[in-house]
mmCIF file of N, CA and C in Angstrom:
data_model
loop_
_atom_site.group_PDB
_atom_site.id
_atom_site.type_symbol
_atom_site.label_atom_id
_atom_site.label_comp_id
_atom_site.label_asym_id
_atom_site.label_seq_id
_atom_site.Cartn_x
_atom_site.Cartn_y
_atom_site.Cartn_z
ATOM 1 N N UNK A 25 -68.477 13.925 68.109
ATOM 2 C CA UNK A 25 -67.191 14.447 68.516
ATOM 3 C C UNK A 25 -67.397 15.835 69.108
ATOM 4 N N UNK A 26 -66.739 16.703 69.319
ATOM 5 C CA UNK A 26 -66.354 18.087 69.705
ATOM 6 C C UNK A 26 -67.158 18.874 68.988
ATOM 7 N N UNK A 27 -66.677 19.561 68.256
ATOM 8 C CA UNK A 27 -67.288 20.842 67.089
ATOM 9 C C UNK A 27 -67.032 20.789 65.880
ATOM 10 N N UNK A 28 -67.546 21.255 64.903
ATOM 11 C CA UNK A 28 -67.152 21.455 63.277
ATOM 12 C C UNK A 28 -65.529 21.053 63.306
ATOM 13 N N UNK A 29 -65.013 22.454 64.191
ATOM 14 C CA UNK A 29 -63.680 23.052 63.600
ATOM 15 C C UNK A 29 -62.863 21.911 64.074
ATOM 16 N N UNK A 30 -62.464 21.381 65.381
ATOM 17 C CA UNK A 30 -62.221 20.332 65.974
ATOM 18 C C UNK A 30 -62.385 18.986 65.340
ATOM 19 N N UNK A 31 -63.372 18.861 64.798
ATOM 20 C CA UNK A 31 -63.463 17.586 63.635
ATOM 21 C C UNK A 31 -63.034 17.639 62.559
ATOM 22 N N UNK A 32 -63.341 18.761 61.803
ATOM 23 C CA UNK A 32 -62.443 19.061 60.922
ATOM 24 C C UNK A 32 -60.889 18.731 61.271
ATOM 25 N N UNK A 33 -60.083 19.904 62.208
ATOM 26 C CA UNK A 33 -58.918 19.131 62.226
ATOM 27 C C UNK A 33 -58.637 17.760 62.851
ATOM 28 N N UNK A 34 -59.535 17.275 63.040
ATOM 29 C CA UNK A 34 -58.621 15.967 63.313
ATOM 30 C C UNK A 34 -58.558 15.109 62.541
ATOM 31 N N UNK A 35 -59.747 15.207 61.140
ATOM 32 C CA UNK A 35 -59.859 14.951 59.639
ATOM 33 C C UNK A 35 -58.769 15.465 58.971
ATOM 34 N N UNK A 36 -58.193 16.564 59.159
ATOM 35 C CA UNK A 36 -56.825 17.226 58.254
ATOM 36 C C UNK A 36 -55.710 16.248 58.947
ATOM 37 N N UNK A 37 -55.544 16.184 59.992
ATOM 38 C CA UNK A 37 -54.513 15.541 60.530
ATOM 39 C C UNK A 37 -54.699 14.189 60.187
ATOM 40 N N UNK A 38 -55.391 13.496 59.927
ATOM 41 C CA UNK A 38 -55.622 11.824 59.691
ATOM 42 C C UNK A 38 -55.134 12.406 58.334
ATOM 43 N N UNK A 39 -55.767 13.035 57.554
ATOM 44 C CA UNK A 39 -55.521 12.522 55.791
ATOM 45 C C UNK A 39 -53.950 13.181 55.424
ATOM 46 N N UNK A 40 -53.366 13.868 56.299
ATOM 47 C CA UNK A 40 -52.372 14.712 55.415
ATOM 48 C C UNK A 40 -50.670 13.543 55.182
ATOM 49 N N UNK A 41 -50.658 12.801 56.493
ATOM 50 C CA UNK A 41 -49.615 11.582 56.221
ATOM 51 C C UNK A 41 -49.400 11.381 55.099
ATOM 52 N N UNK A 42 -50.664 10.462 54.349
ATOM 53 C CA UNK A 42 -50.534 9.629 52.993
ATOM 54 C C UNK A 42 -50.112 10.372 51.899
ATOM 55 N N UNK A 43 -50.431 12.030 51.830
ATOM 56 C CA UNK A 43 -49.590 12.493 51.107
ATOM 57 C C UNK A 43 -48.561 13.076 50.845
ATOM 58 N N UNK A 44 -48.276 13.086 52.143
ATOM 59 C CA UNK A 44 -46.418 13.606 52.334
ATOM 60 C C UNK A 44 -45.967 12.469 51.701
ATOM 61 N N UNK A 45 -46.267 11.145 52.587
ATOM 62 C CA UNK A 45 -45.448 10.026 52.154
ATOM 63 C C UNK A 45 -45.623 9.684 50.779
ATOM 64 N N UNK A 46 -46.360 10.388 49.693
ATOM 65 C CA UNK A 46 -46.679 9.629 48.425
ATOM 66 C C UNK A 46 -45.735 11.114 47.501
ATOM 67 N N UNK A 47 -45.516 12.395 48.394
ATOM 68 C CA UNK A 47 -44.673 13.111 47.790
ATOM 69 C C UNK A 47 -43.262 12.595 47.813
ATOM 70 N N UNK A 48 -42.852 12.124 49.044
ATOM 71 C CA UNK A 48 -41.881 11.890 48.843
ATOM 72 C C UNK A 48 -41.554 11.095 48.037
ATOM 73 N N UNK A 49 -42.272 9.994 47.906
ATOM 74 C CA UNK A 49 -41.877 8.481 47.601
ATOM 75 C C UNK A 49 -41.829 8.559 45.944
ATOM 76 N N UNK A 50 -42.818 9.571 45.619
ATOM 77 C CA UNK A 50 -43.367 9.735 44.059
ATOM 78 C C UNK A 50 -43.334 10.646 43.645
ATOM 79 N N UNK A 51 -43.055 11.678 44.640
ATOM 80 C CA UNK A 51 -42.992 13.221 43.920
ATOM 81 C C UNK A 51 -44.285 13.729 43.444
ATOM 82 N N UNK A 52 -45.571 13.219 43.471
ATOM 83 C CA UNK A 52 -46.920 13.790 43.217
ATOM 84 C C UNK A 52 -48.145 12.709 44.005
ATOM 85 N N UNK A 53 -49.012 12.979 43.500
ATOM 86 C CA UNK A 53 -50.534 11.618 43.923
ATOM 87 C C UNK A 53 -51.661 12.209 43.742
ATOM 88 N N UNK A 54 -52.245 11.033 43.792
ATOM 89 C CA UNK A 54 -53.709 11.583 42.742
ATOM 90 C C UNK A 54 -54.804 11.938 43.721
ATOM 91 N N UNK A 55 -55.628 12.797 43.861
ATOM 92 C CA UNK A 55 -56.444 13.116 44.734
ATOM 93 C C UNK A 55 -57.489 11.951 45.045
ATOM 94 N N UNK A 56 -57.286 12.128 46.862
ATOM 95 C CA UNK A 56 -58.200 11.034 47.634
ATOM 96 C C UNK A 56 -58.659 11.684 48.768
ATOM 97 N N UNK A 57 -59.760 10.998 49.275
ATOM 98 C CA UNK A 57 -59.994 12.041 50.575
ATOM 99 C C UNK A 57 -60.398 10.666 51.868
ATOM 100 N N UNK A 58 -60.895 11.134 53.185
ATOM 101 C CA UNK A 58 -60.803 11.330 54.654
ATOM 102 C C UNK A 58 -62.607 11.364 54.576
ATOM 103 N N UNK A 59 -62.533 10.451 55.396
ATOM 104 C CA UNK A 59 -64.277 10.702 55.970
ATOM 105 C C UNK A 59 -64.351 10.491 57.398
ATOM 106 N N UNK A 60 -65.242 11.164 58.465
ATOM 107 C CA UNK A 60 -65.286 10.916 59.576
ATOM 108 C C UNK A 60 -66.555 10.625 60.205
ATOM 109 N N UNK A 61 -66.765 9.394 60.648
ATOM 110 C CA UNK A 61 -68.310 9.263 61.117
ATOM 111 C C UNK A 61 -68.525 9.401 62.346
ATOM 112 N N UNK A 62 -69.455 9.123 62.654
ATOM 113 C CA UNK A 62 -70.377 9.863 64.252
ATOM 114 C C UNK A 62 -69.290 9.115 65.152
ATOM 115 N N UNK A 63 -69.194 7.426 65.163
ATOM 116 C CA UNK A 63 -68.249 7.183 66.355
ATOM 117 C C UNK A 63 -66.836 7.629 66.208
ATOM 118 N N UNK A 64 -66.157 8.633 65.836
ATOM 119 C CA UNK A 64 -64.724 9.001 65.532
ATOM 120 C C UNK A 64 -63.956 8.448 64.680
ATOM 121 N N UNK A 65 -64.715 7.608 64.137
ATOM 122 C CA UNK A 65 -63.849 6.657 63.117
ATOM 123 C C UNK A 65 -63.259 7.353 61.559
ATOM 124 N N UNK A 66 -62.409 7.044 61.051
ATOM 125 C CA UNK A 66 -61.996 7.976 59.524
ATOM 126 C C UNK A 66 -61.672 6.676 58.538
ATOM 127 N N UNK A 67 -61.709 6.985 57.519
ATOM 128 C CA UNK A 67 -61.798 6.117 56.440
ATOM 129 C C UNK A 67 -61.049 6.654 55.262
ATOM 130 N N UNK A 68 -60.010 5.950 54.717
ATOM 131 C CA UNK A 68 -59.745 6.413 53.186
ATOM 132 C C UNK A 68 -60.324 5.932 52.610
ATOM 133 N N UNK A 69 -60.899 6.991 51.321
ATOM 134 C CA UNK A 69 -61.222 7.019 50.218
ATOM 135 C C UNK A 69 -60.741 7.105 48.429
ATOM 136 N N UNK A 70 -60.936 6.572 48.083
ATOM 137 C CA UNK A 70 -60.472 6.404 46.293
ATOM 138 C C UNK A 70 -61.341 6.120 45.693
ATOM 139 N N UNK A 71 -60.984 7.246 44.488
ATOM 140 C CA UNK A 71 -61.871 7.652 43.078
ATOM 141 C C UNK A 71 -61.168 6.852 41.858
ATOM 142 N N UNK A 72 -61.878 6.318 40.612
ATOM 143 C CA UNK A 72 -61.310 5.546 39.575
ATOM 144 C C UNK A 72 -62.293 5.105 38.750
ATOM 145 N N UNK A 73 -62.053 5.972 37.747
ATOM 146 C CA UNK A 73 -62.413 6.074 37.224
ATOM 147 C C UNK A 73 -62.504 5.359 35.445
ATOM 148 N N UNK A 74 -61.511 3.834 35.740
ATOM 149 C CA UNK A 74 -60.484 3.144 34.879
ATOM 150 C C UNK A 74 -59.885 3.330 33.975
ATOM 151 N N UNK A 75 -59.400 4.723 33.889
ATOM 152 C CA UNK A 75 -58.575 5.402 33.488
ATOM 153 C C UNK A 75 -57.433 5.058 33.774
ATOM 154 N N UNK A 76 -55.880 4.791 33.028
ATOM 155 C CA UNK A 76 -54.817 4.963 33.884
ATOM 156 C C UNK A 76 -54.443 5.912 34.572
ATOM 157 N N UNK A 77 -54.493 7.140 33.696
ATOM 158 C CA UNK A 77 -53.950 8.723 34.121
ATOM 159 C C UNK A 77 -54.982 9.173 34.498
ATOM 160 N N UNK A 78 -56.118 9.388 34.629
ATOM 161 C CA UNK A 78 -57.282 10.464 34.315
ATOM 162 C C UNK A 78 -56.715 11.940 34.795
ATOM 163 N N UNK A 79 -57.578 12.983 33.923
ATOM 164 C CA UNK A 79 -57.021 14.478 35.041
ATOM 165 C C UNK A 79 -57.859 14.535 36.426
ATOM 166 N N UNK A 80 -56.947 15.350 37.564
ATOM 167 C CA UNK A 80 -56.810 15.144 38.687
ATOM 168 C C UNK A 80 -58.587 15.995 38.749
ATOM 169 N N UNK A 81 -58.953 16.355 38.244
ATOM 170 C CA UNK A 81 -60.066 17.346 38.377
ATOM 171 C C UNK A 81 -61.418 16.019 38.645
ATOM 172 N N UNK A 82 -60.977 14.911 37.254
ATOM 173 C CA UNK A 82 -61.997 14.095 37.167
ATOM 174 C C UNK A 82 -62.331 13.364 38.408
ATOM 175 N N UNK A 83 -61.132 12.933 38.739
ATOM 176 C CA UNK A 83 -60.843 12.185 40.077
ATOM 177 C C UNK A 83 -61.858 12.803 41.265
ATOM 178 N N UNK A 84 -61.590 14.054 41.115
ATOM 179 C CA UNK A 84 -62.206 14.859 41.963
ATOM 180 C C UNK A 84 -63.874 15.061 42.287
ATOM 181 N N UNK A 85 -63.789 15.214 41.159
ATOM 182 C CA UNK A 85 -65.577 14.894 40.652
ATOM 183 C C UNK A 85 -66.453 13.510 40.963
ATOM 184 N N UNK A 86 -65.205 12.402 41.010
ATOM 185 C CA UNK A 86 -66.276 11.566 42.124
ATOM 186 C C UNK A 86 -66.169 11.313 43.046
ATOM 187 N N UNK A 87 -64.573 12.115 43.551
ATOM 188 C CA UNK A 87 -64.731 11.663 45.090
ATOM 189 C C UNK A 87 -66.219 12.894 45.639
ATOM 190 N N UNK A 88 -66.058 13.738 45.089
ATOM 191 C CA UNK A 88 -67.260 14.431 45.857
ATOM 192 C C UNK A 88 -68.963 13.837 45.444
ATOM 193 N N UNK A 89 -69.051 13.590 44.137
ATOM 194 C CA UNK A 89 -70.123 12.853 43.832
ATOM 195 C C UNK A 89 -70.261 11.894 44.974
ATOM 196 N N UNK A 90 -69.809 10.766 45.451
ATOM 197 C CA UNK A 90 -69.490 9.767 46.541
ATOM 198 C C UNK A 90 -69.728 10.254 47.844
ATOM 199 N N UNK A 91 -69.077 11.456 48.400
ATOM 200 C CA UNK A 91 -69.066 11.980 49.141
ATOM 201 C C UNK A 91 -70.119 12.697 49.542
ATOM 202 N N UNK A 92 -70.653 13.547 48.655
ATOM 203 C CA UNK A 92 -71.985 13.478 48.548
ATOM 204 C C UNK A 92 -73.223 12.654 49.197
ATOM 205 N N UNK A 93 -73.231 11.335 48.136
ATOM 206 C CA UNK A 93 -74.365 10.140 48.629
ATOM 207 C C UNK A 93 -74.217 9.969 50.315
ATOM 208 N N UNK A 94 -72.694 9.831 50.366
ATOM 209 C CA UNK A 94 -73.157 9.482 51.914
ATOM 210 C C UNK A 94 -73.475 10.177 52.987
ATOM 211 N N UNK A 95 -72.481 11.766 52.686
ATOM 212 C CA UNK A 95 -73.770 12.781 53.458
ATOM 213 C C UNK A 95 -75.232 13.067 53.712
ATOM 214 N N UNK A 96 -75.331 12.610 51.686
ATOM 215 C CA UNK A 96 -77.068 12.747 52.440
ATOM 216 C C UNK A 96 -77.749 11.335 53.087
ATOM 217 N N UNK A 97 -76.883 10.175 52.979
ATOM 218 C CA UNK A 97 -77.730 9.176 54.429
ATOM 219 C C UNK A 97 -76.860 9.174 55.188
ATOM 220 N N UNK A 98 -76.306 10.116 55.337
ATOM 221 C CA UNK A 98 -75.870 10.675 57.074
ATOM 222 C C UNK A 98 -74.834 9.153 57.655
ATOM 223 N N UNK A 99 -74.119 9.418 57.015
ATOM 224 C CA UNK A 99 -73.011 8.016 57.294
ATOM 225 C C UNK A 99 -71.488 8.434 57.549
ATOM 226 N N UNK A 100 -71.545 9.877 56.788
ATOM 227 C CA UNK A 100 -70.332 10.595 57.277
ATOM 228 C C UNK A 100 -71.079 12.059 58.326
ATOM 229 N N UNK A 101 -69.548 12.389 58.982
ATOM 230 C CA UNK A 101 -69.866 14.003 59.766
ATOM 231 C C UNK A 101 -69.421 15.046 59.083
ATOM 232 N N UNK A 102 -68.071 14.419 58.328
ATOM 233 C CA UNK A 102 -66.909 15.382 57.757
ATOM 234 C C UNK A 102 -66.217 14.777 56.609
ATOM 235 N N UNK A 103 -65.856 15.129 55.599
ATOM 236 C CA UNK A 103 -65.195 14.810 54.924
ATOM 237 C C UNK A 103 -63.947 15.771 54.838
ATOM 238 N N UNK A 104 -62.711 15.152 54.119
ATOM 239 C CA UNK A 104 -61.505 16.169 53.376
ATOM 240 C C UNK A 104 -61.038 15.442 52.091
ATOM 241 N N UNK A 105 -60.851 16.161 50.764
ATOM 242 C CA UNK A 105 -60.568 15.980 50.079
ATOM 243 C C UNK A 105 -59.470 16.426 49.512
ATOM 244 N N UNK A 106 -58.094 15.750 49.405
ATOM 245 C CA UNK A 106 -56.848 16.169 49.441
ATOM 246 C C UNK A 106 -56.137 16.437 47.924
ATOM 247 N N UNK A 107 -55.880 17.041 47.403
ATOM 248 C CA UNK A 107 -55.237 16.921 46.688
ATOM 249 C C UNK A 107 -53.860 17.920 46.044
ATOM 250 N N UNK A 108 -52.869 17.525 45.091
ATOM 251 C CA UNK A 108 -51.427 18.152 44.620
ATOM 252 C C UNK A 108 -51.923 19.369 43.503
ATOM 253 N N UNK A 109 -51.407 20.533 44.221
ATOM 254 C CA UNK A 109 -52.201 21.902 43.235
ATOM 255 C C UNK A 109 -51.159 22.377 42.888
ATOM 256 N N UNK A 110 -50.935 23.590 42.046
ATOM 257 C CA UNK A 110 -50.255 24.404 41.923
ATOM 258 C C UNK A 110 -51.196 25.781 42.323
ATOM 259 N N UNK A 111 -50.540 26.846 42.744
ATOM 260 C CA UNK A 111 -50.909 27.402 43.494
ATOM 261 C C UNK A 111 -50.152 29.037 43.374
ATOM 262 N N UNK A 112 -51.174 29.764 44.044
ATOM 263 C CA UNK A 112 -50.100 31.421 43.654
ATOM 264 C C UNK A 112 -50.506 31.875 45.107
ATOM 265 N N UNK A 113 -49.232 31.767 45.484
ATOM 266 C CA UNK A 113 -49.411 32.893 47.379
ATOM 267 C C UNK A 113 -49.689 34.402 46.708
ATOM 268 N N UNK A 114 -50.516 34.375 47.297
ATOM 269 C CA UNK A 114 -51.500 36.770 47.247
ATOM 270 C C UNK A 114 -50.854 37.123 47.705
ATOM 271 N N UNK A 115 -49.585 37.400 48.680
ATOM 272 C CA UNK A 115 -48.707 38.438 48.889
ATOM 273 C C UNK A 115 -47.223 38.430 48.373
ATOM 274 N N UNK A 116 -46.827 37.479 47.994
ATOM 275 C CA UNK A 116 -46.003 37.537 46.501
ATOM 276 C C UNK A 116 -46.142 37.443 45.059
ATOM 277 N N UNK A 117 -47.233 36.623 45.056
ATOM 278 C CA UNK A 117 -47.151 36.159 43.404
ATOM 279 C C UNK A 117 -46.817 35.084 42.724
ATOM 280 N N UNK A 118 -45.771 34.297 43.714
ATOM 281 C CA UNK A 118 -45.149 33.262 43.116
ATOM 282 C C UNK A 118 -45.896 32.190 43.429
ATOM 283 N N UNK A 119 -45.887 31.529 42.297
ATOM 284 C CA UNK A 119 -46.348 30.201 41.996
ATOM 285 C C UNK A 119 -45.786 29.148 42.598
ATOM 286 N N UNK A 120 -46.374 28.180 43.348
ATOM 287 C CA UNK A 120 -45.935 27.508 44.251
ATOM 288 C C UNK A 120 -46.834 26.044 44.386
ATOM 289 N N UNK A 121 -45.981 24.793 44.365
ATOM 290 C CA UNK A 121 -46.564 23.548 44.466
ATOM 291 C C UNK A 121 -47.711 23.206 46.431
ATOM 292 N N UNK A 122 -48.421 22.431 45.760
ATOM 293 C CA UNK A 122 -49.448 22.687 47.823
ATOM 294 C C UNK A 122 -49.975 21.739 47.684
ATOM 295 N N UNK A 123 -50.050 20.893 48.840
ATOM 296 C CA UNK A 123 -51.123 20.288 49.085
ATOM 297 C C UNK A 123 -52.495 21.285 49.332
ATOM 298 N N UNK A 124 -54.059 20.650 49.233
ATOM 299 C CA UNK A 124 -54.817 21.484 49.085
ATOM 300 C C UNK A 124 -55.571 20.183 50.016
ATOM 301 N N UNK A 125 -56.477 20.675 51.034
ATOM 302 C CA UNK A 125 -57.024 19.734 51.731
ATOM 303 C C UNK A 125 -58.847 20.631 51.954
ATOM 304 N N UNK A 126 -59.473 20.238 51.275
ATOM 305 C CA UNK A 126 -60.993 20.589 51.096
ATOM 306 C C UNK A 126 -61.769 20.026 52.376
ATOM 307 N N UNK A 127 -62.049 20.674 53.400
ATOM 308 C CA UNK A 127 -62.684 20.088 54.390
ATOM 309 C C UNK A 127 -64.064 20.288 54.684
ATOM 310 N N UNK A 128 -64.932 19.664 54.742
ATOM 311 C CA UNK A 128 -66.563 20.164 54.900
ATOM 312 C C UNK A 128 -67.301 19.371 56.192
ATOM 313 N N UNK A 129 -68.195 19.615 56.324
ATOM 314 C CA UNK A 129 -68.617 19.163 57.600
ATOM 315 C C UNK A 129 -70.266 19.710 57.621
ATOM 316 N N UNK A 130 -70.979 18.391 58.147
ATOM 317 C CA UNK A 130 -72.490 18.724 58.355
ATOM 318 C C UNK A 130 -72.622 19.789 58.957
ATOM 319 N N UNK A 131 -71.964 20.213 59.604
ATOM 320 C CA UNK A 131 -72.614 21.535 60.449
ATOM 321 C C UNK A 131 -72.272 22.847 59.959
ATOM 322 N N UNK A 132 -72.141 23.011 58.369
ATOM 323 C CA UNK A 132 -72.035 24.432 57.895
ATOM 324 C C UNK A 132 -70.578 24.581 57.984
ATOM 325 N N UNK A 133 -69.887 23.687 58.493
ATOM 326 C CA UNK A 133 -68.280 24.337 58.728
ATOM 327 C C UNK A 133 -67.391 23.804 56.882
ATOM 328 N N UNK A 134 -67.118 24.913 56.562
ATOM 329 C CA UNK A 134 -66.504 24.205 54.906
ATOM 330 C C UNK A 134 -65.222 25.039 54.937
ATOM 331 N N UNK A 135 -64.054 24.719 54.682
ATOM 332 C CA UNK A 135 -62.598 25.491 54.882
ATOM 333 C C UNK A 135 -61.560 24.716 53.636
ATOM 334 N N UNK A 136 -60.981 25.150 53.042
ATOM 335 C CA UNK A 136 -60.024 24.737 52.224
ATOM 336 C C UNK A 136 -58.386 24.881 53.087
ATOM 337 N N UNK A 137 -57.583 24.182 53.086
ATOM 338 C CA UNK A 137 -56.183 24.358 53.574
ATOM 339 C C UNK A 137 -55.023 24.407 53.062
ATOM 340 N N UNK A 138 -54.199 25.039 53.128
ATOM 341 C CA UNK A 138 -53.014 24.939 51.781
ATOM 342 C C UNK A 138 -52.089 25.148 52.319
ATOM 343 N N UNK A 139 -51.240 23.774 51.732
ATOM 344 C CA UNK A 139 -50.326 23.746 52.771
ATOM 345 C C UNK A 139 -49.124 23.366 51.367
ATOM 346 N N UNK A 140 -48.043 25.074 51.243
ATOM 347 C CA UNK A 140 -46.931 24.823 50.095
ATOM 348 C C UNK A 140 -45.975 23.732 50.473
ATOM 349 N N UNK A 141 -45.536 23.448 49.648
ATOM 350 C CA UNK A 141 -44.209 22.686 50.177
ATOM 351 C C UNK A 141 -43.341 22.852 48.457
ATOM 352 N N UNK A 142 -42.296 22.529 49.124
ATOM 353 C CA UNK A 142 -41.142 21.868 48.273
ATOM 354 C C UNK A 142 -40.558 20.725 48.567
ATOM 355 N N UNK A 143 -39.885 19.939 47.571
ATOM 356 C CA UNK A 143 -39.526 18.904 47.442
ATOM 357 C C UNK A 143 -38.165 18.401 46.328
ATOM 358 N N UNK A 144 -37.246 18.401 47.198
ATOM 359 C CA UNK A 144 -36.043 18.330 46.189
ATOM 360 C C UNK A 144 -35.070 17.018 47.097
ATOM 361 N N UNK A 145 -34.936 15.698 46.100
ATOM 362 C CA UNK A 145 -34.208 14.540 46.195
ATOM 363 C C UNK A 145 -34.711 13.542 47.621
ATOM 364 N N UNK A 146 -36.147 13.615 47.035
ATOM 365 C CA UNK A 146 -37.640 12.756 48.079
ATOM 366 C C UNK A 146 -37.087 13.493 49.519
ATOM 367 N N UNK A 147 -36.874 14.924 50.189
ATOM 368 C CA UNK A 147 -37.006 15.632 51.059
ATOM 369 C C UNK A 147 -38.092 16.853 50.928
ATOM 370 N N UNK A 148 -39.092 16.268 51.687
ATOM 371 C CA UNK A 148 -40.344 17.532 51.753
ATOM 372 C C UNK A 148 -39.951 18.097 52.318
ATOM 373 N N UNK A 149 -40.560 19.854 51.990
ATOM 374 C CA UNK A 149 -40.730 21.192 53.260
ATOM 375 C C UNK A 149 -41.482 21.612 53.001
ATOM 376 N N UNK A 150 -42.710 21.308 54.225
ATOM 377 C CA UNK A 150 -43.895 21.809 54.032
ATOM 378 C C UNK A 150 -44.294 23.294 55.020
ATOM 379 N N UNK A 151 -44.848 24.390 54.543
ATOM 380 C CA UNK A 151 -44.649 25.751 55.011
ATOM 381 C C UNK A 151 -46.206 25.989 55.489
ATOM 382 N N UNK A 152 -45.692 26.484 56.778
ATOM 383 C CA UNK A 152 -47.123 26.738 57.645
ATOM 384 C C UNK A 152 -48.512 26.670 56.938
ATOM 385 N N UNK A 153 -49.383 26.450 57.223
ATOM 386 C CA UNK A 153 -50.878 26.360 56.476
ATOM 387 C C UNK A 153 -51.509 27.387 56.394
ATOM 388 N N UNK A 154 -52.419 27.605 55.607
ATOM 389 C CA UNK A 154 -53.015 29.013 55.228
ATOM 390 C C UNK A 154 -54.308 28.143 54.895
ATOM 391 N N UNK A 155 -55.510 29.257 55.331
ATOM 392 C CA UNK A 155 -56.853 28.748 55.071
ATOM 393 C C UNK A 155 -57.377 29.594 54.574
ATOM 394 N N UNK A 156 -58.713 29.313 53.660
ATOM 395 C CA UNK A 156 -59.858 29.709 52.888
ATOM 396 C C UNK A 156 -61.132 29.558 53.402
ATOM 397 N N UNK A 157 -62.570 30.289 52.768
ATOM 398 C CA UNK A 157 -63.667 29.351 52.775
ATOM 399 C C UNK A 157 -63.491 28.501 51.797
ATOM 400 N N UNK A 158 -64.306 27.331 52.156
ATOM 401 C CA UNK A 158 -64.748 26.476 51.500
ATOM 402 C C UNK A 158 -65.830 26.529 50.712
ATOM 403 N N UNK A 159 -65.952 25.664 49.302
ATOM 404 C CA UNK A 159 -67.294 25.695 49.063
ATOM 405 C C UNK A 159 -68.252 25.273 49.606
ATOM 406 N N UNK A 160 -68.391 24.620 50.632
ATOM 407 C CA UNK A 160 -69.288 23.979 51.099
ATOM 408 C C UNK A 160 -70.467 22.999 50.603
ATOM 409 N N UNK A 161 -70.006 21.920 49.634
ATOM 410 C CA UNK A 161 -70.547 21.526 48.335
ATOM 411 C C UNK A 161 -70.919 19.926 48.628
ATOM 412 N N UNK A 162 -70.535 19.209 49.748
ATOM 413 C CA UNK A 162 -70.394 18.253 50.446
ATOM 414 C C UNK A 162 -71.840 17.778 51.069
ATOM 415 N N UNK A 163 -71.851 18.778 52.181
ATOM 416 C CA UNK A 163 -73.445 18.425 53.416
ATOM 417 C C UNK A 163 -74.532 19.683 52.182
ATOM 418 N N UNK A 164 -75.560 18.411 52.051
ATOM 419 C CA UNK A 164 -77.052 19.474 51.764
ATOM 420 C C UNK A 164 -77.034 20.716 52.809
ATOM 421 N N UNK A 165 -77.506 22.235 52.382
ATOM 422 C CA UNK A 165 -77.709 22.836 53.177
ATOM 423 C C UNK A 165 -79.015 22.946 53.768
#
C-alpha cells in the first residue's frame, strides 16, 4: 500500500464501524481488532477465551499474542486493536467513555487513537480523535 501512516488509517477506518454499531446496539463490546495484508485486504479478528465474560484486558492479551504470530510470518502489514476504555482527557480531567484503537504497523509506525464519545438512548457522539504513541508491541523490532 502507500505508507505506515496511510495504512494505518485506512485500518482505523475499516475497524471503527463495528464498534459504533455494537455501541449503539449494546451500549459496550468486547475488544477485537483489524489486520491488513500486503494485497489491501483487512480481516476481523476475535479473541475467546471460553469464558462468558472474561476481563476486557484478557481478551486483549490474545488478540495481541495472535497478532503477534502472524507478524512474525509476515502475513499481516498492520494491525488495530479496538477496544471500550474509560479514559481521562489531560486538559480537563474528566473522565470520559472512548473508543481506543491501538494501531501498529511493520514499519515502526505504532499510534494509539481515542476517540470519546457519549451515548444516551442507542444515539452515539463521537468527539474528534486525539492520538498517542503507541507501544509498538505488535511487529518484532
Amino acid at each position: 500500500m502507500a505508507d505506515p501512516k496511510t495504512d494505518s488509517e485506512s485500518l482505523l477506518n475499516a475497524a471503527l464501524p463495528f464498534a459504533e454499531k455494537m455501541l449503539k446496539e449494546h451500549g459496550e463490546f468486547y475488544p477485537y481488532a483489524f489486520t491488513l495484508r500486503a494485497d489491501g485486504t483487512t480481516a476481523m479478528v476475535a479473541g475467546y477465551d471460553g469464558r462468558e465474560k472474561p476481563p476486557s484486558r484478557d481478551i486483549v492479551g490474545l488478540l495481541k499474542n495472535g497478532l503477534r504470530v502472524d507478524a512474525a510470518a509476515r502475513k499481516i502489514i498492520a494491525s488495530a486493536i479496538v477496544s471500550d476504555v474509560l479514559t481521562t482527557d489531560p486538559s480537563t480531567g474528566v473522565k470520559s467513555d472512548a473508543i481506543s484503537v491501538a494501531l501498529d504497523h511493520r514499519d515502526h509506525y505504532s499510534i494509539v487513537v481515542l476517540l470519546r464519545y457519549t451515548l444516551k438512548n442507542s444515539s452515539l457522539n463521537v468527539s474528534p480523535p486525539t492520538a498517542q504513541k503507541g507501544a509498538s508491541d505488535i511487529f518484532p523490532q
